[in-house]
Each structure stands twice: as structure tokens, then as C-alpha cells.
CSV table of C-alpha atoms in Angstrom, one decimal:
chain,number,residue,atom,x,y,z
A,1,UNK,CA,-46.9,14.6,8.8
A,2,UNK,CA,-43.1,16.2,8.5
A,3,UNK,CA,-41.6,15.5,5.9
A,4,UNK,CA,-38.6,13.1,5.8
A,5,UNK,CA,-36.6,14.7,3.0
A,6,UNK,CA,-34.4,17.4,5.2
A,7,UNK,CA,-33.1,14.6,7.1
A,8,UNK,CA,-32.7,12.2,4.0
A,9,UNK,CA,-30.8,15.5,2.5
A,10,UNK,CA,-28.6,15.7,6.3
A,11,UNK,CA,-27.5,12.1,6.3
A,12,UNK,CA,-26.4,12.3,2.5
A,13,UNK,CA,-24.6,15.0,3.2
A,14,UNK,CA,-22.5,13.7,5.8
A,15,UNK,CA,-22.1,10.3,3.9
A,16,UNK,CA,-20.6,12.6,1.1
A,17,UNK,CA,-18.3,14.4,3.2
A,18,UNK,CA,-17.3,11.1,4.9
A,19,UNK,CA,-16.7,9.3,1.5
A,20,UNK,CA,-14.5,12.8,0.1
A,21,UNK,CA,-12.4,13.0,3.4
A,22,UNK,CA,-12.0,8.9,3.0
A,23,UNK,CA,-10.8,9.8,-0.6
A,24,UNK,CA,-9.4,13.2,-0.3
A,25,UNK,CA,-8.7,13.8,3.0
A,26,UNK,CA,-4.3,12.6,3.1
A,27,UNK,CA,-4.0,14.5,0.0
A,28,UNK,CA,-5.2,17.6,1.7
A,29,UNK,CA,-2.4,16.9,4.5
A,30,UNK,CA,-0.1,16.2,2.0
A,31,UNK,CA,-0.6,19.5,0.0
A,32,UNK,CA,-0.3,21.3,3.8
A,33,UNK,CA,2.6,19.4,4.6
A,34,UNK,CA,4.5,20.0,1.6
A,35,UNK,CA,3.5,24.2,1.8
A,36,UNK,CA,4.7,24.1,5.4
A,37,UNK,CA,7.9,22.2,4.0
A,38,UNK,CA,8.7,24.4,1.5
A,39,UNK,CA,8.5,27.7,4.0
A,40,UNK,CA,10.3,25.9,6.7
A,41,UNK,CA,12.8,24.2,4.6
A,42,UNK,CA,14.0,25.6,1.7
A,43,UNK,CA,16.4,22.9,0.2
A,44,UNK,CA,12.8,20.6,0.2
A,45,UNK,CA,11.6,22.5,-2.7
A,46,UNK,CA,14.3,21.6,-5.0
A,47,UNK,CA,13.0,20.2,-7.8
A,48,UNK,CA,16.0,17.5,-7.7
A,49,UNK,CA,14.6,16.5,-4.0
A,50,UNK,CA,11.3,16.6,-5.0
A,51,UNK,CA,12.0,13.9,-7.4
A,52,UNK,CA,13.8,12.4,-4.4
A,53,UNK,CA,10.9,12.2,-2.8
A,54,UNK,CA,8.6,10.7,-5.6
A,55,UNK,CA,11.0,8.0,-6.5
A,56,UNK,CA,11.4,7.0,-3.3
A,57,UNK,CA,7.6,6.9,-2.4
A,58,UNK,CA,7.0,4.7,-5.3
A,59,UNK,CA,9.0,1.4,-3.9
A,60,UNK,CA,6.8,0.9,-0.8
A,61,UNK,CA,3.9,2.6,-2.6
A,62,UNK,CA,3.9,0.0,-5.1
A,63,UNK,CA,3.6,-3.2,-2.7
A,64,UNK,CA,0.9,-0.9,-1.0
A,65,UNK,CA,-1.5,-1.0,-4.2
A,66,UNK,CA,-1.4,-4.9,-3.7
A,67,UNK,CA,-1.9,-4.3,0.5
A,68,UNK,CA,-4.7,-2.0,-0.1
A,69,UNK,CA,-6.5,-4.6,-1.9
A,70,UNK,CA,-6.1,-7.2,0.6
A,71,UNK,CA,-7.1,-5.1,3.4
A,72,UNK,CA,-10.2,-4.1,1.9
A,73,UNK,CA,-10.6,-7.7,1.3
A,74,UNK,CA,-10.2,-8.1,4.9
A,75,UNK,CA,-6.8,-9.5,5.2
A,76,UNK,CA,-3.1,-8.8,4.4
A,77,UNK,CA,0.2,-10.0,4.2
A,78,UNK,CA,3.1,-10.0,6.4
A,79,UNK,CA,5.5,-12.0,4.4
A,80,UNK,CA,6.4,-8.7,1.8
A,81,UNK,CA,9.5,-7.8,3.5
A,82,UNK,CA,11.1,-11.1,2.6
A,83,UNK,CA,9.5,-11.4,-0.4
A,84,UNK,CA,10.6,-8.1,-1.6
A,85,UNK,CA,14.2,-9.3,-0.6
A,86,UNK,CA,14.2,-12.5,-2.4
A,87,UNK,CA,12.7,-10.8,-5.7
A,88,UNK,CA,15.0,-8.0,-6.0
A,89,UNK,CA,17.8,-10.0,-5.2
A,90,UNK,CA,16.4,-12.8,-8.0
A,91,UNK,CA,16.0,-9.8,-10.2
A,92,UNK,CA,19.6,-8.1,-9.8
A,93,UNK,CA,21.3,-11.7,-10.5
A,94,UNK,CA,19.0,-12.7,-14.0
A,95,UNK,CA,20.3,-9.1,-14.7
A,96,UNK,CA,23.3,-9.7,-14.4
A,97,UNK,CA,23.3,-12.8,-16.7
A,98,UNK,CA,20.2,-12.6,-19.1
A,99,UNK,CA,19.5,-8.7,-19.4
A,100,UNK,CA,16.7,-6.4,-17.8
A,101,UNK,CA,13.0,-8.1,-19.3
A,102,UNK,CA,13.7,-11.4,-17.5
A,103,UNK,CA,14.8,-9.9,-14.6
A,104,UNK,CA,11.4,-8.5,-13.8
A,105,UNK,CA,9.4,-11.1,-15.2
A,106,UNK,CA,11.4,-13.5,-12.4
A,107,UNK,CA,11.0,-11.0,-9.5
A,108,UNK,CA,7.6,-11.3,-10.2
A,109,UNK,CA,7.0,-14.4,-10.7
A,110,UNK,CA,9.0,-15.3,-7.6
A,111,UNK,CA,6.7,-12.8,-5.5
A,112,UNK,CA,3.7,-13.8,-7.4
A,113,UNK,CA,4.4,-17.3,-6.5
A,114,UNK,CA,4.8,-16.4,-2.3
A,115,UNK,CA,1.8,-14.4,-2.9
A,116,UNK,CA,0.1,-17.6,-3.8
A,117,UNK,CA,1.8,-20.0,-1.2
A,118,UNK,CA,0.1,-17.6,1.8
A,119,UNK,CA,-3.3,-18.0,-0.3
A,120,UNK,CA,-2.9,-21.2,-0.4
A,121,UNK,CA,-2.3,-21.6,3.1
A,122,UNK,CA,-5.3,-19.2,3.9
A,123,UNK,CA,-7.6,-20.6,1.6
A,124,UNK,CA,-6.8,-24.5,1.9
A,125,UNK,CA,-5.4,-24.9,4.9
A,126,UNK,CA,-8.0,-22.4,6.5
A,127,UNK,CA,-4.8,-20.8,8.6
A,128,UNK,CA,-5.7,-17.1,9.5
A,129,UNK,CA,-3.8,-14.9,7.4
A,130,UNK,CA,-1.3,-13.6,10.3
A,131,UNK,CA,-0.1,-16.7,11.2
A,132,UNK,CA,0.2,-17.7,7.4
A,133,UNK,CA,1.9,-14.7,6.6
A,134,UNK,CA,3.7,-14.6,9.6
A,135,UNK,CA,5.3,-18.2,8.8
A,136,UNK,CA,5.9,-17.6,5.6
A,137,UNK,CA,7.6,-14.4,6.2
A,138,UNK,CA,10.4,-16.4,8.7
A,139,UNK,CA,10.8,-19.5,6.2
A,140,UNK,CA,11.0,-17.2,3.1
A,141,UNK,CA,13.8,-14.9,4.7
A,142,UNK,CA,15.2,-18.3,6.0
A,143,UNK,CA,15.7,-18.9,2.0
A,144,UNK,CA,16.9,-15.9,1.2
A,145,UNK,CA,19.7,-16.2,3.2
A,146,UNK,CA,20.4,-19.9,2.3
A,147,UNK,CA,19.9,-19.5,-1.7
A,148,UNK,CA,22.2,-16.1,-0.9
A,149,UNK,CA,24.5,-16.9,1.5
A,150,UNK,CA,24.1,-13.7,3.1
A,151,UNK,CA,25.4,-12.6,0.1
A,152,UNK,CA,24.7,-9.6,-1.8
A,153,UNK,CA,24.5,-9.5,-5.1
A,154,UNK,CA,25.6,-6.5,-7.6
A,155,UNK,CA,24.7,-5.4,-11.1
A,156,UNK,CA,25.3,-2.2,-12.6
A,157,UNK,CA,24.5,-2.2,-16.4
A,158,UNK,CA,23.1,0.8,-17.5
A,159,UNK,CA,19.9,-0.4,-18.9
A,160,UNK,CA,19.0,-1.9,-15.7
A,161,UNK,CA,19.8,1.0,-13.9
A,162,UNK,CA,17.8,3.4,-15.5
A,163,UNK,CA,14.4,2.1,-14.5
A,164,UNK,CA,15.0,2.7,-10.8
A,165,UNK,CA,17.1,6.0,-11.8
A,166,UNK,CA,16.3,7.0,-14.8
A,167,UNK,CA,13.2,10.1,-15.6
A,168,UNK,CA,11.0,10.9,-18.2
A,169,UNK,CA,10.0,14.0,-19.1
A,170,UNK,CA,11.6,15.1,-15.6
A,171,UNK,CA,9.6,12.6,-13.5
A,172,UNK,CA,11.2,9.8,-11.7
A,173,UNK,CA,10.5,6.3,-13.8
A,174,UNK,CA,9.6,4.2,-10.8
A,175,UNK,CA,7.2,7.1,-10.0
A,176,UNK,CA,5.5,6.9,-13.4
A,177,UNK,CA,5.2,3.5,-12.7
A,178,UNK,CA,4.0,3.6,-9.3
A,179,UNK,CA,1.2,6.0,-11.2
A,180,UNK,CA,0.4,3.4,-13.7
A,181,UNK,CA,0.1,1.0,-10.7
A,182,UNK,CA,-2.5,3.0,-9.4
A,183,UNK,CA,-4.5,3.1,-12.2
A,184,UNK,CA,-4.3,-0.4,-12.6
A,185,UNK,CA,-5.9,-0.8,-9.2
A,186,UNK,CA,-8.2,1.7,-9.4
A,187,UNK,CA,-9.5,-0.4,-12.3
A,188,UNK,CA,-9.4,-3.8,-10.8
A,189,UNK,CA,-11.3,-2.4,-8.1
A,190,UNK,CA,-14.0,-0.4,-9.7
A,191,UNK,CA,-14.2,-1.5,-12.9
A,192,UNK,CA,-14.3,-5.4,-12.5
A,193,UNK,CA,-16.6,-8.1,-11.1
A,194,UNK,CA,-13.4,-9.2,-9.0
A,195,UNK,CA,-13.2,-5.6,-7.3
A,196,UNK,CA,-16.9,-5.6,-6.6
A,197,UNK,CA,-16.2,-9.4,-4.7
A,198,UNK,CA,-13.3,-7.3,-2.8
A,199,UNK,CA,-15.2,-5.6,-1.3
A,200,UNK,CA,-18.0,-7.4,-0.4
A,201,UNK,CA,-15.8,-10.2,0.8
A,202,UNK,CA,-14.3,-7.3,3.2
A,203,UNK,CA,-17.5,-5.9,4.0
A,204,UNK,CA,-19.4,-8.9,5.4
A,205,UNK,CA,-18.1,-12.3,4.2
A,206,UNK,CA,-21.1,-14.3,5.1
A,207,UNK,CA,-23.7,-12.2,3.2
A,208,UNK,CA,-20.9,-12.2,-0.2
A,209,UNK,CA,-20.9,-16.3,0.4
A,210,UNK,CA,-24.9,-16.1,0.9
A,211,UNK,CA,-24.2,-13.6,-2.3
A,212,UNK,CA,-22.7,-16.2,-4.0
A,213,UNK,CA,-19.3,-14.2,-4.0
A,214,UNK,CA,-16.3,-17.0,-4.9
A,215,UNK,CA,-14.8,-16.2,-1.5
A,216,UNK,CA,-11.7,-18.4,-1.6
A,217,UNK,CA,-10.9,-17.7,-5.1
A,218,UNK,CA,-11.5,-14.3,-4.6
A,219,UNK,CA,-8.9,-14.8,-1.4
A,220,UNK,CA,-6.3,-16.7,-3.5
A,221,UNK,CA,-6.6,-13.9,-5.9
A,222,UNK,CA,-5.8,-10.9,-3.4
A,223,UNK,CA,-2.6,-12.5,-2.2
A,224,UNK,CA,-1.6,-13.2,-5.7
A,225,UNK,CA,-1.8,-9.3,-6.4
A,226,UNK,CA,0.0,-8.7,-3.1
A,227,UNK,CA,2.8,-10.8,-4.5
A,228,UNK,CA,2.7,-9.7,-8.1
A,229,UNK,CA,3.2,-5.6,-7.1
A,230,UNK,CA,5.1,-6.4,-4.4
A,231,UNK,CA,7.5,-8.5,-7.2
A,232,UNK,CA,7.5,-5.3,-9.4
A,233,UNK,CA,8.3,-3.1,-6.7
A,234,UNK,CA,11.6,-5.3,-5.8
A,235,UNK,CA,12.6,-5.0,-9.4
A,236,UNK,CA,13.1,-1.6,-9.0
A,237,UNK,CA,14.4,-1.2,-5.9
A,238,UNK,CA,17.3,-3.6,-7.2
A,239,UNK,CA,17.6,-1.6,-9.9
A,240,UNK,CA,17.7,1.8,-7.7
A,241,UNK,CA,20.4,0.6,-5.7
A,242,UNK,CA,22.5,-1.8,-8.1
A,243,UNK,CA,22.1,-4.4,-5.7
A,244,UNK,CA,20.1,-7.1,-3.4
A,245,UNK,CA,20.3,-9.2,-0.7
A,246,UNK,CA,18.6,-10.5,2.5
A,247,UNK,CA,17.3,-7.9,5.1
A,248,UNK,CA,17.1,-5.4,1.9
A,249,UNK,CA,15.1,-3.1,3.9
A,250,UNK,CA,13.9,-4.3,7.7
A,251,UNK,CA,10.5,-3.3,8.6
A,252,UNK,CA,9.4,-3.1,4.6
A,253,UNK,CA,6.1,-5.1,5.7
A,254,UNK,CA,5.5,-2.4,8.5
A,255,UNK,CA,5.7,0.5,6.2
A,256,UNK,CA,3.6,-1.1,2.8
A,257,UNK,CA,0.7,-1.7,5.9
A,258,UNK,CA,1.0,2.2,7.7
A,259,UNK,CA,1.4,3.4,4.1
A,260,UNK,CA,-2.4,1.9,3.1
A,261,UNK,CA,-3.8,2.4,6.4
A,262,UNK,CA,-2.5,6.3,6.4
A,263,UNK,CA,-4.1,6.6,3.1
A,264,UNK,CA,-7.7,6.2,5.0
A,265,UNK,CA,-8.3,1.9,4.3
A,266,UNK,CA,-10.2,0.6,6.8
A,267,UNK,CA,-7.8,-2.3,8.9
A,268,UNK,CA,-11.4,-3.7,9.6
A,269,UNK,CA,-11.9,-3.8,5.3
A,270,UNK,CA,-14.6,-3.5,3.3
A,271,UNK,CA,-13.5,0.3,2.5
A,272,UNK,CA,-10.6,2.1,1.1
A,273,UNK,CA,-8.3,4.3,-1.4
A,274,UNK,CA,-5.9,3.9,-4.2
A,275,UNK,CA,-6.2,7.7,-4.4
A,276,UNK,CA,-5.2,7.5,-0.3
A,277,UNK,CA,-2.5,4.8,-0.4
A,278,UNK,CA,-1.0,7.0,-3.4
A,279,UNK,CA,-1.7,10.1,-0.8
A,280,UNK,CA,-0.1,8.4,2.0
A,281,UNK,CA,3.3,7.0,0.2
A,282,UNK,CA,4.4,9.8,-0.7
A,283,UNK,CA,3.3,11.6,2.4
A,284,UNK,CA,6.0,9.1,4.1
A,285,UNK,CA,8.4,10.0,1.6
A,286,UNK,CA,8.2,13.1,2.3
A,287,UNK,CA,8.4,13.0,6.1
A,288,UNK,CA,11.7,11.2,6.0
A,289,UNK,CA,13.3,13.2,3.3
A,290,UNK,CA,12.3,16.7,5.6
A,291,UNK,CA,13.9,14.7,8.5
A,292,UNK,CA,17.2,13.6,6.4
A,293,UNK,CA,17.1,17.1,5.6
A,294,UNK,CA,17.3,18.2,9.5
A,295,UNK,CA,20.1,15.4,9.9
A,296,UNK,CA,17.8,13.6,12.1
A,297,UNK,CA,18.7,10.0,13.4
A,298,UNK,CA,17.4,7.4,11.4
A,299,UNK,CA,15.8,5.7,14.4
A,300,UNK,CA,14.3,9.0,15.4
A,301,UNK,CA,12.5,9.0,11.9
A,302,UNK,CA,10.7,5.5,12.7
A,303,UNK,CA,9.8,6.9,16.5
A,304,UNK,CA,8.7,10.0,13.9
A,305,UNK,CA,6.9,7.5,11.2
A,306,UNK,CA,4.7,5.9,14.3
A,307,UNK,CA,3.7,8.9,15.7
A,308,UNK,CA,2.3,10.1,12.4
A,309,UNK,CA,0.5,6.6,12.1
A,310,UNK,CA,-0.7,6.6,15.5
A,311,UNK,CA,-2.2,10.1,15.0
A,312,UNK,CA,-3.9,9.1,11.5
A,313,UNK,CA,-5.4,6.1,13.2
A,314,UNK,CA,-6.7,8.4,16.6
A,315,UNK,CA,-7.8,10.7,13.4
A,316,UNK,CA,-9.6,8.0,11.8
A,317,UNK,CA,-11.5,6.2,14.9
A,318,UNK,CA,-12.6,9.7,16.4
A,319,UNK,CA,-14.1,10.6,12.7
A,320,UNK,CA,-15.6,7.0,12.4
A,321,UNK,CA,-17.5,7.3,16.0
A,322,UNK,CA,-18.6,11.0,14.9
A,323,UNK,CA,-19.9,9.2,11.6
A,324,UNK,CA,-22.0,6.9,13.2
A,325,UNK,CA,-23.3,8.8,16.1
A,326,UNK,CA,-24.9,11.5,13.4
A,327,UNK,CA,-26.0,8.3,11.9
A,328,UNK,CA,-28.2,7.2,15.8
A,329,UNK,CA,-28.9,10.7,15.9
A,330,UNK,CA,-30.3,10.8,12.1
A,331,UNK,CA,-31.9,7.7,11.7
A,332,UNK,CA,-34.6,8.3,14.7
A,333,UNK,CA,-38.1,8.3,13.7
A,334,UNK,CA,-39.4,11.4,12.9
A,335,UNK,CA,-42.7,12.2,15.2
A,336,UNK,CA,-45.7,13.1,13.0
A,337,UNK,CA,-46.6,16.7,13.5
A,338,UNK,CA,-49.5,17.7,15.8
């Protein structure tokens, strides 16, 4: 009989390449993007714009840690927009009055606690996560506006400041942080029991409960994180721009989701990237910075950022359906020689 090895050794092979381009692959655009960038734009290879460009991939690029998580759970959150709003605007007023520690710790806290309203809701309540998320995103931008007035509130003391404009070393701090952000999820995710439930949950939720898998705590959990980065990440936009208020930045939700899924995580969940998500923000960055660069119309660059996404998603479903038909074609019996 033939031997089954070459084909064992064919589908490995084509799992490998399908896991590196999963892992790998937006970085490999980014690194072409940025070459092309750099011939075609000269003022983009500054090394001030460059740090443009990775301080300001950091503030949607740290909500997206949190979103990456919950789509490979399965599930996301809508809701981050306002919640980004009401916890940088939280954070530039405790600034203003109790100094720069508290400020954070409340941004977070506020966040961390939406986070865990829309588990609640999802978890409890059983309400699917878009209509939770959705709900909460109108009631808590409904607040915002109420506790605000449609104020917006300003803070410019230096030591606030400087974590959304400050560097170390050279490097933008909110960048350094985004990195540290990263790391943190790459550990949560493969290096903890929780991470493993994840992505089980994502993968097949009835075989994780059949597993055993704490489903709704593992749920309740997700949108926790989503709400405690997403906190973090408002922090320091406050800081960046010495000031908060409602509608801080309209369609933040839209961007944190296009960031992860750009970064190659699976809408459907069960798979994805911190190494992508990290990819993919600044890849966004740094397609609206070439654009500001051009003096291109702001709504041009969103017609520009949904092109980009459409074409990573076409990208991603023709390389899925090209996956799984070598899979058919692989996994046929092989016909014992004559």
C-alpha cells in the first residue's frame, strides 16, 4: 500500500503557511506599504512623522487588544466609542483636580465597569451581544452628554500631558504602551487557562460547555478586558489632546473592529493575532497619515479606510476557501497500490 506520509507532509505544510500568513501576513503589507511610502512620499519617512504614525496607531490599537479577544471569543463590542468618550473625558477632569494616577485608574474603571454592564447583559440577560452592545452604546453616549453637558472638558498640566505626548528613548509613550499592551495579550491568550477557554469558547461553544469550559464567566471576562483597554486607551487620548468630551472621535467602534479584523482575526472567532491587530493599527495609521500628507479630504480617507477593509476581507475569504478546498482535495483516501 502507498504510503500516507507525503500527503501528511502536504497538508502540514499548507496548515503552516496558513497559520504564518494568519500571523505574518499584515506585517508583510505593512513593511511593503511603508517601502512604497517612503519612495513615493518623501516627508513620510521623517523620523518626526514616523512617530506620528506610531503614536497615533496606539489609541485605537489599544481598544483593539481588548476587541481581538472578544472576537476570538466569538463576540464584540459596539459600545467603545462611547465608552472611550466617557473615560477620557472622566480622566481629563480627575486630572484636573487630583493629579495624573487617579485619572487613569478612573478611566478604567469607568470603561471596565461598561465593559461589565454589556457582560452582564450578554451573559444574564442572554441578549446577543449586538443588541447589548448596541444599547449600551446609545444610553452610554446619552450620559456622556448629560453628566457633560455637551461640554468639553480641558487640562493641560504637564505631567498629564506627557504620557500621550511625551517619548522615551525616541519612541512615542503611548506607543510603548500599546507594545506592552500586546504583550499582555499575547500572554493572556497563550499563556493562561483563560486564553485556552477563549478560544475554545470561539471555536465551538457547545463542545467548550461539553468541555467543561466556564462559558459565561469566561464571557463576562472578555467584555471586562474590552472595557479595561479600551479605559487605558481613553486615558491617553485625553492626555494627547488636553481635552474630552462627547463624540471624542465618531466611528472609534468601527475602526477598533477593521483594525482586529485587518490584522487577520476571524469575525466568525475561534482564531486570531495580537501580532496582526498590532500589524493592522499601525497599518491604518499609516494610511491616513500618507493621505494627510496628500491633503486628501478627511471623508475621502474613510471611503479610503473601507476600501482597504473590504479588500483584506475579499483577501481573507478567497485564502480561507483555497485552505479548505486543499483540505477536500488532501484528505481523500488514498487508493492502495496495485
Amino acid at each position: 500500500m502507498s504510503s500516507p506520509q507525503p500527503d501528511q507532509d502536504r497538508r502540514r505544510a499548507a496548515i503552516d503557511w496558513d497559520l504564518l500568513w494568519e500571523k505574518f501576513g499584515i506585517a508583510i503589507v505593512l513593511i511593503l506599504v511603508w517601502i512604497v511610502a517612503a519612495v513615493g512620499t518623501p516627508r513620510f519617512a521623517n523620523l518626526d512623522n514616523l512617530s506620528s504614525v506610531l503614536r497615533q496607531s496606539a489609541f485605537v490599537g489599544i481598544s483593539a487588544i481588548g476587541m481581538t479577544i472578544a472576537i476570538i471569543a466569538g463576540t464584540f463590542d459596539l459600545s467603545v466609542g462611547s465608552s472611550q468618550a466617557l473615560s477620557a473625558w472622566t480622566a481629563v477632569l480627575v486630572a484636573a483636580h487630583y493629579g495624573v494616577i487617579p485619572a487613569f485608574i478612573a478611566a478604567v474603571l469607568v470603561a471596565g465597569i461598561i465593559g461589565l454592564l454589556n457582560g452582564s447583559l450578554v451573559v444574564l440577560l442572554r441578549i446577543p451581544a449586538f443588541i447589548a452592545t448596541l444599547g449600551t452604546m446609545f444610553l452610554i453616549s446619552g450620559l456622556t452628554f448629560i453628566f457633560t453637558n455637551g461640554q468639553t472638558a480641558r487640562f493641560n498640566g504637564k505631567d498629564f500631558v506627557w504620557w500621550g505626548n511625551g517619548q522615551l528613548g525616541g519612541i512615542p509613550v503611548p506607543f510603548l504602551i500599546f507594545l506592552l499592551c500586546v504583550l499582555i495579550g499575547i500572554v493572556i491568550l497563550h499563556r493562561t487557562p483563560f486564553g485556552r477557554y477563549v478560544f475554545a469558547v470561539g471555536s465551538n461553544i457547545r463542545a467548550a460547555h461539553v468541555a467543561g469550559v466556564p462559558i459565561g464567566r469566561t464571557v463576562l471576562c472578555v467584555f471586562l478586558i474590552v472595557g479595561l483597554f479600551t479605559g487605558l486607551g481613553a486615558a491617553l487620548l485625553g492626555s494627547r489632546l488636553y481635552s474630552a468630551g462627547p463624540g471624542l472621535e465618531p466611528g472609534f467602534e468601527l475602526n477598533v473592529i477593521a483594525t482586529v479584523v485587518l490584522g487577520g482575526t476571524r469575525l466568525a472567532g475561534g482564531r486570531g493575532s495580537m501580532l496582526g491587530t498590532l500589524a493592522a493599527a499601525i497599518l491604518f495609521a499609516t494610511l491616513a497619515n500618507i493621505l494627510n500628507l496628500h491633503h486628501v479630504d478627511a471623508f475621502v480617507q474613510r471611503v479610503a479606510v473601507g476600501l482597504v477593509l473590504l479588500l483584506a476581507l475579499s483577501v481573507e475569504g478567497i485564502r480561507q476557501r483555497l485552505f479548505e478546498r486543499w483540505n477536500r482535495r488532501n484528505h481523500q483516501p488514498t487508493n492502495p497500490a496495485p
